[in-house]
């Protein structure tokens, strides 16, 4: 059972939203240690790493055909209303939170320039880096959408494959085996997160034969193992977190994330056949974007007021079950307030 497009996109969105929260409560991964907590943190980090790439793939899947629904002007108006305004509002609230609640920011040292730089560089709320990348994808999408539909399968398939090999595959070879290798070539149109736009569109628009899916799943498993085991080995050898096999635009992550995306698409019908799961997904879906916006404030408050040991496995795996309901509740309240409802789209 493949499930219909709206259902599997919603499922992928909710699963990715939940995964992001687990990534952030597992932040102790970035403090290297030979203690057991870092070993489990590495596994958790690798397991939920698909979240952000899946969000980017969803963006390509749902927005590529925006020209069929509205003009370029309306397209940008919608993006500003749904993402830019909430980002700016919560970034400002983040400044106030860090000054008056967390006490990690000196308000007297702030200037208009430092506030601007802190917001666009996401230094006030580091997890908001995602929005800057997302805005760049929004700015690039009109170019991709201008490709005629009848030509997209061929052109996007070429860009995805060539970009994967030329932009990312060779880099992995350089970093692991042939460091002296010179490679000045790249395909800029699918550099970085841009490759996820075309991959997401391809997966959601065209059917993948069963044999292709099996190959993708095998590559996905390989990507996860390379990421997890590779990061463990090189980090243990170096005594610090080494990102040779990490990064959202690295080969292991692309392989793993694409496999998760494809699996969720083709198994959504089976997953959502459970009434309980379907109700949970339907309930969380309208709040998923707000959960990303609010989680920083919630987990920071938990750590600040409860004196939590962030290395605790109980916190890392249990906190999301507190953060997500809390974020939903806060959004529900804010949506009842005339002006504030616009900051939680």
mmCIF file of C-alpha atoms in Angstrom:
data_model
loop_
_atom_site.group_PDB
_atom_site.id
_atom_site.type_symbol
_atom_site.label_atom_id
_atom_site.label_comp_id
_atom_site.label_asym_id
_atom_site.label_seq_id
_atom_site.Cartn_x
_atom_site.Cartn_y
_atom_site.Cartn_z
ATOM 1 C CA UNK A 1 0.000 0.000 0.000
ATOM 2 C CA UNK A 2 1.542 3.307 -1.128
ATOM 3 C CA UNK A 3 -0.966 5.685 0.468
ATOM 4 C CA UNK A 4 -2.084 8.885 -1.243
ATOM 5 C CA UNK A 5 0.269 11.827 -1.727
ATOM 6 C CA UNK A 6 -1.238 14.070 0.945
ATOM 7 C CA UNK A 7 -1.150 11.305 3.552
ATOM 8 C CA UNK A 8 2.434 10.214 3.016
ATOM 9 C CA UNK A 9 3.715 13.807 2.830
ATOM 10 C CA UNK A 10 1.973 14.498 6.138
ATOM 11 C CA UNK A 11 3.436 11.322 7.647
ATOM 12 C CA UNK A 12 6.968 12.179 6.528
ATOM 13 C CA UNK A 13 6.572 15.713 7.856
ATOM 14 C CA UNK A 14 5.427 14.526 11.301
ATOM 15 C CA UNK A 15 8.072 11.799 11.557
ATOM 16 C CA UNK A 16 10.774 14.303 10.604
ATOM 17 C CA UNK A 17 9.418 16.846 13.087
ATOM 18 C CA UNK A 18 9.647 14.301 15.911
ATOM 19 C CA UNK A 19 13.111 13.214 14.778
ATOM 20 C CA UNK A 20 14.390 16.802 14.931
ATOM 21 C CA UNK A 21 13.377 17.078 18.582
ATOM 22 C CA UNK A 22 15.274 13.877 19.381
ATOM 23 C CA UNK A 23 18.332 15.321 17.631
ATOM 24 C CA UNK A 24 18.251 18.452 19.749
ATOM 25 C CA UNK A 25 17.707 16.725 23.088
ATOM 26 C CA UNK A 26 20.675 14.572 22.112
ATOM 27 C CA UNK A 27 22.919 17.622 21.839
ATOM 28 C CA UNK A 28 25.508 16.059 24.160
ATOM 29 C CA UNK A 29 26.750 14.225 21.072
ATOM 30 C CA UNK A 30 28.743 17.324 20.196
ATOM 31 C CA UNK A 31 30.683 17.110 23.471
ATOM 32 C CA UNK A 32 33.016 14.222 22.758
ATOM 33 C CA UNK A 33 33.754 11.699 25.474
ATOM 34 C CA UNK A 34 34.908 8.128 25.772
ATOM 35 C CA UNK A 35 32.089 7.590 28.274
ATOM 36 C CA UNK A 36 29.160 5.384 27.338
ATOM 37 C CA UNK A 37 26.788 8.315 26.919
ATOM 38 C CA UNK A 38 28.647 9.491 23.799
ATOM 39 C CA UNK A 39 28.423 6.064 22.202
ATOM 40 C CA UNK A 40 24.630 6.011 22.538
ATOM 41 C CA UNK A 41 24.507 9.679 21.514
ATOM 42 C CA UNK A 42 26.299 8.791 18.289
ATOM 43 C CA UNK A 43 23.719 6.095 17.529
ATOM 44 C CA UNK A 44 20.787 8.423 18.283
ATOM 45 C CA UNK A 45 22.345 11.214 16.220
ATOM 46 C CA UNK A 46 22.839 8.899 13.243
ATOM 47 C CA UNK A 47 19.392 7.325 13.570
ATOM 48 C CA UNK A 48 17.451 10.618 13.461
ATOM 49 C CA UNK A 49 19.764 12.419 11.052
ATOM 50 C CA UNK A 50 17.297 12.049 8.172
ATOM 51 C CA UNK A 51 14.956 14.706 9.597
ATOM 52 C CA UNK A 52 16.275 17.891 7.997
ATOM 53 C CA UNK A 53 16.935 16.364 4.537
ATOM 54 C CA UNK A 54 13.392 14.989 4.555
ATOM 55 C CA UNK A 55 12.037 18.473 5.266
ATOM 56 C CA UNK A 56 13.997 19.783 2.289
ATOM 57 C CA UNK A 57 12.700 16.973 0.078
ATOM 58 C CA UNK A 58 9.142 17.767 1.148
ATOM 59 C CA UNK A 59 9.760 21.377 0.091
ATOM 60 C CA UNK A 60 10.677 20.263 -3.423
ATOM 61 C CA UNK A 61 7.764 17.847 -3.593
ATOM 62 C CA UNK A 62 4.989 20.227 -2.518
ATOM 63 C CA UNK A 63 6.199 23.548 -3.949
ATOM 64 C CA UNK A 64 7.664 22.616 -7.324
ATOM 65 C CA UNK A 65 4.301 23.069 -9.059
ATOM 66 C CA UNK A 66 3.365 26.322 -7.311
ATOM 67 C CA UNK A 67 2.896 28.048 -10.700
ATOM 68 C CA UNK A 68 -0.198 25.918 -11.286
ATOM 69 C CA UNK A 69 -1.864 27.481 -8.232
ATOM 70 C CA UNK A 70 -0.616 31.063 -7.973
ATOM 71 C CA UNK A 71 1.766 33.681 -9.325
ATOM 72 C CA UNK A 72 5.368 34.254 -8.319
ATOM 73 C CA UNK A 73 4.275 37.255 -6.267
ATOM 74 C CA UNK A 74 1.733 35.215 -4.320
ATOM 75 C CA UNK A 75 4.301 32.440 -3.889
ATOM 76 C CA UNK A 76 6.682 34.789 -2.071
ATOM 77 C CA UNK A 77 3.870 36.400 -0.090
ATOM 78 C CA UNK A 78 2.895 32.982 1.240
ATOM 79 C CA UNK A 79 6.467 32.065 2.095
ATOM 80 C CA UNK A 80 7.001 35.344 3.945
ATOM 81 C CA UNK A 81 3.780 34.959 5.902
ATOM 82 C CA UNK A 82 4.299 31.288 6.792
ATOM 83 C CA UNK A 83 8.021 31.207 7.521
ATOM 84 C CA UNK A 84 9.875 34.526 7.388
ATOM 85 C CA UNK A 85 7.634 36.448 9.797
ATOM 86 C CA UNK A 86 7.533 33.617 12.406
ATOM 87 C CA UNK A 87 11.314 33.219 12.094
ATOM 88 C CA UNK A 88 11.909 36.917 12.749
ATOM 89 C CA UNK A 89 9.424 37.095 15.618
ATOM 90 C CA UNK A 90 10.789 34.042 17.423
ATOM 91 C CA UNK A 91 14.375 35.177 16.825
ATOM 92 C CA UNK A 92 13.567 38.425 18.639
ATOM 93 C CA UNK A 93 11.832 36.464 21.393
ATOM 94 C CA UNK A 94 14.961 34.324 21.547
ATOM 95 C CA UNK A 95 17.054 37.418 22.247
ATOM 96 C CA UNK A 96 14.710 38.438 25.061
ATOM 97 C CA UNK A 97 14.689 34.890 26.411
ATOM 98 C CA UNK A 98 18.466 34.723 26.540
ATOM 99 C CA UNK A 99 18.729 38.159 28.202
ATOM 100 C CA UNK A 100 15.970 37.947 30.795
ATOM 101 C CA UNK A 101 15.436 34.217 31.372
ATOM 102 C CA UNK A 102 18.560 32.220 30.552
ATOM 103 C CA UNK A 103 20.967 35.035 31.330
ATOM 104 C CA UNK A 104 23.305 33.961 28.527
ATOM 105 C CA UNK A 105 23.247 37.247 26.623
ATOM 106 C CA UNK A 106 24.239 40.771 27.654
ATOM 107 C CA UNK A 107 21.525 43.069 26.379
ATOM 108 C CA UNK A 108 23.595 46.205 26.911
ATOM 109 C CA UNK A 109 26.206 45.018 24.423
ATOM 110 C CA UNK A 110 23.673 44.663 21.611
ATOM 111 C CA UNK A 111 23.605 47.106 18.726
ATOM 112 C CA UNK A 112 21.317 47.201 15.664
ATOM 113 C CA UNK A 113 24.107 45.633 13.597
ATOM 114 C CA UNK A 114 24.831 42.879 16.130
ATOM 115 C CA UNK A 115 21.109 42.098 16.412
ATOM 116 C CA UNK A 116 20.827 41.850 12.630
ATOM 117 C CA UNK A 117 23.942 39.698 12.359
ATOM 118 C CA UNK A 118 22.833 37.498 15.244
ATOM 119 C CA UNK A 119 19.467 36.865 13.617
ATOM 120 C CA UNK A 120 20.652 36.164 10.057
ATOM 121 C CA UNK A 121 23.640 34.141 11.293
ATOM 122 C CA UNK A 122 21.324 32.395 13.817
ATOM 123 C CA UNK A 123 23.836 32.866 16.632
ATOM 124 C CA UNK A 124 21.045 33.714 19.088
ATOM 125 C CA UNK A 125 19.170 30.476 18.382
ATOM 126 C CA UNK A 126 21.631 28.159 16.612
ATOM 127 C CA UNK A 127 19.026 25.556 15.616
ATOM 128 C CA UNK A 128 17.373 28.204 13.428
ATOM 129 C CA UNK A 129 20.140 27.722 10.839
ATOM 130 C CA UNK A 130 17.548 25.537 9.129
ATOM 131 C CA UNK A 131 15.469 28.597 8.205
ATOM 132 C CA UNK A 132 18.267 30.388 6.392
ATOM 133 C CA UNK A 133 18.843 27.319 4.231
ATOM 134 C CA UNK A 134 15.096 26.971 3.712
ATOM 135 C CA UNK A 135 14.832 30.593 2.567
ATOM 136 C CA UNK A 136 17.591 29.956 0.026
ATOM 137 C CA UNK A 137 15.628 26.978 -1.276
ATOM 138 C CA UNK A 138 12.536 29.161 -1.587
ATOM 139 C CA UNK A 139 14.537 31.689 -3.601
ATOM 140 C CA UNK A 140 15.827 28.951 -5.910
ATOM 141 C CA UNK A 141 12.570 27.075 -6.473
ATOM 142 C CA UNK A 142 11.194 29.404 -9.202
ATOM 143 C CA UNK A 143 14.113 28.397 -11.419
ATOM 144 C CA UNK A 144 13.421 24.668 -11.002
ATOM 145 C CA UNK A 145 9.669 25.139 -11.397
ATOM 146 C CA UNK A 146 10.244 26.903 -14.716
ATOM 147 C CA UNK A 147 11.413 23.609 -16.256
ATOM 148 C CA UNK A 148 8.603 22.163 -18.353
ATOM 149 C CA UNK A 149 6.897 19.185 -16.748
ATOM 150 C CA UNK A 150 7.557 16.902 -19.693
ATOM 151 C CA UNK A 151 11.299 17.531 -19.360
ATOM 152 C CA UNK A 152 11.575 17.341 -15.577
ATOM 153 C CA UNK A 153 12.014 13.609 -15.181
ATOM 154 C CA UNK A 154 15.036 13.536 -17.475
ATOM 155 C CA UNK A 155 16.601 16.818 -16.346
ATOM 156 C CA UNK A 156 16.012 16.347 -12.613
ATOM 157 C CA UNK A 157 17.206 12.738 -12.729
ATOM 158 C CA UNK A 158 20.379 13.892 -14.431
ATOM 159 C CA UNK A 159 20.902 16.694 -11.904
ATOM 160 C CA UNK A 160 20.291 14.374 -8.943
ATOM 161 C CA UNK A 161 22.661 11.675 -10.184
ATOM 162 C CA UNK A 162 25.385 13.969 -11.535
ATOM 163 C CA UNK A 163 25.169 16.220 -8.488
ATOM 164 C CA UNK A 164 25.400 13.261 -6.120
ATOM 165 C CA UNK A 165 28.537 11.976 -7.820
ATOM 166 C CA UNK A 166 30.305 15.202 -8.779
ATOM 167 C CA UNK A 167 29.378 17.421 -5.818
ATOM 168 C CA UNK A 168 29.345 14.889 -3.000
ATOM 169 C CA UNK A 169 30.713 11.500 -4.041
ATOM 170 C CA UNK A 170 34.113 12.767 -5.047
ATOM 171 C CA UNK A 171 34.346 14.817 -1.840
ATOM 172 C CA UNK A 172 33.913 11.647 0.236
ATOM 173 C CA UNK A 173 36.663 9.943 -1.775
ATOM 174 C CA UNK A 174 38.903 12.962 -1.216
ATOM 175 C CA UNK A 175 38.283 13.029 2.524
ATOM 176 C CA UNK A 176 38.772 9.310 3.108
ATOM 177 C CA UNK A 177 41.141 7.887 0.498
ATOM 178 C CA UNK A 178 42.669 10.369 -1.932
ATOM 179 C CA UNK A 179 43.268 13.581 -0.031
ATOM 180 C CA UNK A 180 45.733 14.746 -2.655
ATOM 181 C CA UNK A 181 43.078 14.445 -5.378
ATOM 182 C CA UNK A 182 42.250 17.734 -7.073
ATOM 183 C CA UNK A 183 38.619 18.165 -8.119
ATOM 184 C CA UNK A 184 37.599 21.667 -9.255
ATOM 185 C CA UNK A 185 34.278 20.547 -10.748
ATOM 186 C CA UNK A 186 30.801 21.062 -9.335
ATOM 187 C CA UNK A 187 27.214 21.542 -10.465
ATOM 188 C CA UNK A 188 26.132 24.671 -8.662
ATOM 189 C CA UNK A 189 22.442 24.309 -9.395
ATOM 190 C CA UNK A 190 22.271 21.235 -7.138
ATOM 191 C CA UNK A 191 24.931 22.162 -4.612
ATOM 192 C CA UNK A 192 24.205 21.789 -0.911
ATOM 193 C CA UNK A 193 20.539 21.441 0.030
ATOM 194 C CA UNK A 194 19.396 22.186 -3.534
ATOM 195 C CA UNK A 195 19.858 18.546 -4.472
ATOM 196 C CA UNK A 196 17.060 17.604 -2.069
ATOM 197 C CA UNK A 197 14.570 19.745 -4.013
ATOM 198 C CA UNK A 198 14.908 17.669 -7.175
ATOM 199 C CA UNK A 199 15.164 14.361 -5.310
ATOM 200 C CA UNK A 200 12.016 15.062 -3.306
ATOM 201 C CA UNK A 201 10.111 16.011 -6.437
ATOM 202 C CA UNK A 202 11.263 12.916 -8.309
ATOM 203 C CA UNK A 203 10.328 10.515 -5.499
ATOM 204 C CA UNK A 204 6.862 12.003 -5.054
ATOM 205 C CA UNK A 205 6.044 12.452 -8.741
ATOM 206 C CA UNK A 206 7.212 9.247 -10.402
ATOM 207 C CA UNK A 207 6.777 5.628 -9.407
ATOM 208 C CA UNK A 208 9.852 3.682 -8.347
ATOM 209 C CA UNK A 209 9.932 0.022 -9.474
ATOM 210 C CA UNK A 210 10.267 -2.491 -6.596
ATOM 211 C CA UNK A 211 13.814 -3.435 -7.608
ATOM 212 C CA UNK A 212 14.858 0.217 -7.452
ATOM 213 C CA UNK A 213 13.322 0.570 -4.019
ATOM 214 C CA UNK A 214 15.222 -2.463 -2.757
ATOM 215 C CA UNK A 215 18.455 -0.959 -4.039
ATOM 216 C CA UNK A 216 17.649 2.366 -2.373
ATOM 217 C CA UNK A 217 16.919 0.608 0.940
ATOM 218 C CA UNK A 218 20.250 -1.225 0.804
ATOM 219 C CA UNK A 219 22.046 2.054 0.081
ATOM 220 C CA UNK A 220 20.130 3.656 2.944
ATOM 221 C CA UNK A 221 21.290 1.005 5.404
ATOM 222 C CA UNK A 222 24.838 1.406 4.111
ATOM 223 C CA UNK A 223 24.600 5.190 4.535
ATOM 224 C CA UNK A 224 23.458 4.820 8.137
ATOM 225 C CA UNK A 225 26.240 2.355 8.985
ATOM 226 C CA UNK A 226 28.932 4.468 7.310
ATOM 227 C CA UNK A 227 27.714 7.540 9.174
ATOM 228 C CA UNK A 228 27.388 5.849 12.556
ATOM 229 C CA UNK A 229 30.353 3.469 12.578
ATOM 230 C CA UNK A 230 32.609 5.768 10.564
ATOM 231 C CA UNK A 231 31.973 8.710 12.891
ATOM 232 C CA UNK A 232 32.573 6.527 15.944
ATOM 233 C CA UNK A 233 35.893 5.165 14.697
ATOM 234 C CA UNK A 234 37.447 8.413 13.453
ATOM 235 C CA UNK A 235 36.218 10.370 16.496
ATOM 236 C CA UNK A 236 37.575 7.814 18.940
ATOM 237 C CA UNK A 237 40.904 7.874 17.145
ATOM 238 C CA UNK A 238 41.065 11.678 17.159
ATOM 239 C CA UNK A 239 39.655 12.243 20.647
ATOM 240 C CA UNK A 240 37.093 14.707 19.323
ATOM 241 C CA UNK A 241 34.002 14.729 17.134
ATOM 242 C CA UNK A 242 35.169 14.311 13.536
ATOM 243 C CA UNK A 243 32.689 15.080 10.780
ATOM 244 C CA UNK A 244 34.291 13.141 7.940
ATOM 245 C CA UNK A 245 31.144 11.025 7.530
ATOM 246 C CA UNK A 246 28.702 13.631 8.790
ATOM 247 C CA UNK A 247 26.896 16.574 7.235
ATOM 248 C CA UNK A 248 23.478 16.919 5.647
ATOM 249 C CA UNK A 249 25.097 17.175 2.227
ATOM 250 C CA UNK A 250 27.436 14.230 2.682
ATOM 251 C CA UNK A 251 27.024 10.938 0.826
ATOM 252 C CA UNK A 252 26.064 8.813 3.884
ATOM 253 C CA UNK A 253 23.323 11.256 4.888
ATOM 254 C CA UNK A 254 21.909 11.569 1.377
ATOM 255 C CA UNK A 255 21.790 7.774 0.984
ATOM 256 C CA UNK A 256 20.176 7.249 4.375
ATOM 257 C CA UNK A 257 17.668 10.104 4.117
ATOM 258 C CA UNK A 258 16.489 9.198 0.613
ATOM 259 C CA UNK A 259 15.889 5.630 1.783
ATOM 260 C CA UNK A 260 13.803 6.804 4.753
ATOM 261 C CA UNK A 261 11.801 9.134 2.500
ATOM 262 C CA UNK A 262 11.115 6.396 -0.051
ATOM 263 C CA UNK A 263 10.239 3.822 2.621
ATOM 264 C CA UNK A 264 7.766 6.160 4.297
ATOM 265 C CA UNK A 265 6.174 6.968 0.968
ATOM 266 C CA UNK A 266 5.623 3.361 -0.025
ATOM 267 C CA UNK A 267 4.663 2.139 3.436
ATOM 268 C CA UNK A 268 2.491 5.051 4.548
ATOM 269 C CA UNK A 269 -0.712 3.194 3.762
ATOM 270 C CA UNK A 270 0.299 0.307 6.012
ATOM 271 C CA UNK A 271 1.509 2.611 8.779
ATOM 272 C CA UNK A 272 -1.601 4.798 8.704
ATOM 273 C CA UNK A 273 -3.927 1.816 8.614
ATOM 274 C CA UNK A 274 -3.579 1.904 12.389
ATOM 275 C CA UNK A 275 -6.259 4.276 13.673
ATOM 276 C CA UNK A 276 -4.130 5.300 16.640
ATOM 277 C CA UNK A 277 -1.134 6.224 14.514
ATOM 278 C CA UNK A 278 -3.312 8.023 11.994
ATOM 279 C CA UNK A 279 -4.955 10.096 14.721
ATOM 280 C CA UNK A 280 -1.600 10.959 16.271
ATOM 281 C CA UNK A 281 -0.172 12.010 12.896
ATOM 282 C CA UNK A 282 -3.286 14.044 12.035
ATOM 283 C CA UNK A 283 -3.176 15.729 15.437
ATOM 284 C CA UNK A 284 0.505 16.682 15.322
ATOM 285 C CA UNK A 285 0.617 17.712 11.644
ATOM 286 C CA UNK A 286 -0.864 21.240 11.995
ATOM 287 C CA UNK A 287 1.605 21.994 14.802
ATOM 288 C CA UNK A 288 4.771 20.548 13.243
ATOM 289 C CA UNK A 289 6.279 23.836 12.070
ATOM 290 C CA UNK A 290 5.537 25.478 15.400
ATOM 291 C CA UNK A 291 7.198 22.608 17.223
ATOM 292 C CA UNK A 292 10.417 23.441 15.407
ATOM 293 C CA UNK A 293 10.041 27.127 16.321
ATOM 294 C CA UNK A 294 9.282 26.530 19.995
ATOM 295 C CA UNK A 295 11.442 23.575 20.986
ATOM 296 C CA UNK A 296 14.533 25.672 21.757
ATOM 297 C CA UNK A 297 12.656 27.657 24.391
ATOM 298 C CA UNK A 298 11.168 24.539 25.964
ATOM 299 C CA UNK A 299 14.251 22.340 26.219
ATOM 300 C CA UNK A 300 16.359 25.311 27.308
ATOM 301 C CA UNK A 301 13.868 25.994 30.107
ATOM 302 C CA UNK A 302 13.850 22.336 31.143
ATOM 303 C CA UNK A 303 17.626 22.282 31.358
ATOM 304 C CA UNK A 304 17.723 25.632 33.165
ATOM 305 C CA UNK A 305 15.070 25.109 35.822
ATOM 306 C CA UNK A 306 15.225 21.351 36.415
ATOM 307 C CA UNK A 307 19.012 21.073 36.548
ATOM 308 C CA UNK A 308 18.885 18.183 34.109
ATOM 309 C CA UNK A 309 21.911 16.067 33.237
ATOM 310 C CA UNK A 310 21.732 16.277 29.470
ATOM 311 C CA UNK A 311 23.907 13.178 29.107
ATOM 312 C CA UNK A 312 21.199 11.084 30.761
ATOM 313 C CA UNK A 313 19.597 8.608 28.367
ATOM 314 C CA UNK A 314 16.318 9.220 30.181
ATOM 315 C CA UNK A 315 16.436 12.893 29.248
ATOM 316 C CA UNK A 316 17.611 12.337 25.695
ATOM 317 C CA UNK A 317 14.898 9.814 24.855
ATOM 318 C CA UNK A 318 12.209 11.051 27.220
ATOM 319 C CA UNK A 319 12.311 14.832 26.847
ATOM 320 C CA UNK A 320 10.738 14.847 23.352
ATOM 321 C CA UNK A 321 7.571 13.388 24.910
ATOM 322 C CA UNK A 322 7.431 16.511 27.075
ATOM 323 C CA UNK A 323 8.635 19.070 24.536
ATOM 324 C CA UNK A 324 6.245 18.115 21.740
ATOM 325 C CA UNK A 325 3.027 18.255 23.825
ATOM 326 C CA UNK A 326 4.231 21.492 25.458
ATOM 327 C CA UNK A 327 4.905 23.073 22.059
ATOM 328 C CA UNK A 328 1.465 22.007 20.825
ATOM 329 C CA UNK A 329 -0.222 23.431 23.919
ATOM 330 C CA UNK A 330 1.588 26.758 23.607
ATOM 331 C CA UNK A 331 0.615 27.010 19.951
ATOM 332 C CA UNK A 332 -2.993 26.187 20.744
ATOM 333 C CA UNK A 333 -3.088 29.053 23.236
ATOM 334 C CA UNK A 334 -1.297 31.514 20.938
ATOM 335 C CA UNK A 335 -3.638 30.747 18.059
ATOM 336 C CA UNK A 336 -6.509 31.970 20.227
ATOM 337 C CA UNK A 337 -4.895 35.420 20.543
ATOM 338 C CA UNK A 338 -5.624 37.750 17.573
ATOM 339 C CA UNK A 339 -2.136 39.171 16.945
ATOM 340 C CA UNK A 340 0.043 36.368 18.276
ATOM 341 C CA UNK A 341 -1.644 33.729 16.114
ATOM 342 C CA UNK A 342 0.432 34.945 13.160
ATOM 343 C CA UNK A 343 3.715 33.894 14.739
ATOM 344 C CA UNK A 344 2.647 30.223 14.895
ATOM 345 C CA UNK A 345 1.422 29.464 11.350
#
